[in-house]
Amino acid sequence: RNFLFGSLLDGHRDQRNVRIRRLNHLLVLVRRCQSIR
């Protein structure tokens, strides 16, 4: 039961990391567009 709970927590953390990574990617794209202008 402990192992199952741990894996669930890891999955939740991964989802949050993916969201943060997407936000960072968007920020990088915006900065590139601004620097091109």
CSV table of N, CA and C in Angstrom, one decimal:
chain,number,residue,atom,x,y,z
A,1,ARG,N,0.8,-1.2,0.0
A,1,ARG,CA,0.0,0.0,0.0
A,1,ARG,C,0.9,1.3,0.0
A,2,ASN,N,2.0,1.2,0.7
A,2,ASN,CA,2.9,2.3,0.8
A,2,ASN,C,3.4,2.6,-0.6
A,3,PHE,N,3.8,1.6,-1.3
A,3,PHE,CA,4.4,1.7,-2.6
A,3,PHE,C,3.4,2.4,-3.6
A,4,LEU,N,2.2,1.9,-3.5
A,4,LEU,CA,1.1,2.5,-4.4
A,4,LEU,C,1.0,4.0,-4.2
A,5,PHE,N,0.9,4.4,-2.9
A,5,PHE,CA,0.7,5.8,-2.5
A,5,PHE,C,1.9,6.6,-3.0
A,6,GLY,N,3.1,6.0,-2.9
A,6,GLY,CA,4.3,6.7,-3.4
A,6,GLY,C,4.3,7.0,-4.9
A,7,SER,N,3.8,5.9,-5.6
A,7,SER,CA,3.8,6.1,-7.1
A,7,SER,C,2.7,7.1,-7.5
A,8,LEU,N,1.6,7.2,-6.7
A,8,LEU,CA,0.6,8.2,-7.0
A,8,LEU,C,1.2,9.6,-6.8
A,9,LEU,N,1.9,9.8,-5.7
A,9,LEU,CA,2.5,11.1,-5.5
A,9,LEU,C,3.5,11.4,-6.6
A,10,ASP,N,4.3,10.5,-7.0
A,10,ASP,CA,5.3,10.7,-8.1
A,10,ASP,C,4.6,11.2,-9.4
A,11,GLY,N,3.5,10.5,-9.7
A,11,GLY,CA,2.7,10.9,-10.9
A,11,GLY,C,2.2,12.3,-10.8
A,12,HIS,N,1.7,12.7,-9.6
A,12,HIS,CA,1.2,14.0,-9.4
A,12,HIS,C,2.4,15.0,-9.6
A,13,ARG,N,3.5,14.7,-9.1
A,13,ARG,CA,4.7,15.6,-9.2
A,13,ARG,C,5.1,15.8,-10.6
A,14,ASP,N,5.1,14.6,-11.4
A,14,ASP,CA,5.5,14.7,-12.8
A,14,ASP,C,4.5,15.6,-13.6
A,15,GLN,N,3.2,15.5,-13.3
A,15,GLN,CA,2.3,16.4,-14.0
A,15,GLN,C,2.6,17.9,-13.7
A,16,ARG,N,2.9,18.2,-12.5
A,16,ARG,CA,3.2,19.6,-12.2
A,16,ARG,C,4.5,20.0,-12.9
A,17,ASN,N,5.5,19.1,-12.9
A,17,ASN,CA,6.7,19.5,-13.6
A,17,ASN,C,6.5,19.7,-15.1
A,18,VAL,N,5.6,18.9,-15.7
A,18,VAL,CA,5.3,19.1,-17.1
A,18,VAL,C,4.7,20.5,-17.4
A,19,ARG,N,3.8,20.8,-16.4
A,19,ARG,CA,3.1,22.2,-16.6
A,19,ARG,C,4.1,23.3,-16.5
A,20,ILE,N,5.1,23.2,-15.5
A,20,ILE,CA,6.1,24.2,-15.3
A,20,ILE,C,7.0,24.3,-16.6
A,21,ARG,N,7.3,23.1,-17.1
A,21,ARG,CA,8.2,23.1,-18.3
A,21,ARG,C,7.5,23.8,-19.5
A,22,ARG,N,6.2,23.5,-19.6
A,22,ARG,CA,5.4,24.2,-20.7
A,22,ARG,C,5.4,25.7,-20.5
A,23,LEU,N,5.2,26.1,-19.3
A,23,LEU,CA,5.2,27.6,-19.0
A,23,LEU,C,6.6,28.2,-19.4
A,24,ASN,N,7.6,27.5,-19.0
A,24,ASN,CA,9.0,28.0,-19.3
A,24,ASN,C,9.2,28.1,-20.8
A,25,HIS,N,8.7,27.0,-21.5
A,25,HIS,CA,8.9,27.0,-23.0
A,25,HIS,C,8.2,28.2,-23.6
A,26,LEU,N,6.9,28.5,-23.1
A,26,LEU,CA,6.2,29.6,-23.6
A,26,LEU,C,6.9,30.9,-23.4
A,27,LEU,N,7.5,31.1,-22.2
A,27,LEU,CA,8.2,32.3,-21.8
A,27,LEU,C,9.4,32.5,-22.8
A,28,VAL,N,10.1,31.4,-23.1
A,28,VAL,CA,11.3,31.4,-24.0
A,28,VAL,C,10.9,31.9,-25.3
A,29,LEU,N,9.7,31.3,-25.8
A,29,LEU,CA,9.3,31.7,-27.2
A,29,LEU,C,8.9,33.2,-27.2
A,30,VAL,N,8.2,33.7,-26.2
A,30,VAL,CA,7.8,35.1,-26.1
A,30,VAL,C,9.1,36.0,-26.1
A,31,ARG,N,10.1,35.6,-25.4
A,31,ARG,CA,11.3,36.4,-25.3
A,31,ARG,C,12.0,36.4,-26.7
A,32,ARG,N,12.0,35.3,-27.4
A,32,ARG,CA,12.6,35.2,-28.7
A,32,ARG,C,11.9,36.2,-29.6
A,33,CYS,N,10.5,36.1,-29.6
A,33,CYS,CA,9.7,37.0,-30.5
A,33,CYS,C,10.0,38.4,-30.2
A,34,GLN,N,10.1,38.8,-28.9
A,34,GLN,CA,10.4,40.2,-28.6
A,34,GLN,C,11.8,40.6,-29.0
A,35,SER,N,12.7,39.7,-28.9
A,35,SER,CA,14.1,40.1,-29.3
A,35,SER,C,14.2,40.2,-30.8
A,36,ILE,N,13.4,39.5,-31.6
A,36,ILE,CA,13.5,39.6,-33.0
A,36,ILE,C,13.0,40.9,-33.5
A,37,ARG,N,11.9,41.5,-32.8
A,37,ARG,CA,11.3,42.7,-33.2
A,37,ARG,C,12.2,43.9,-33.0
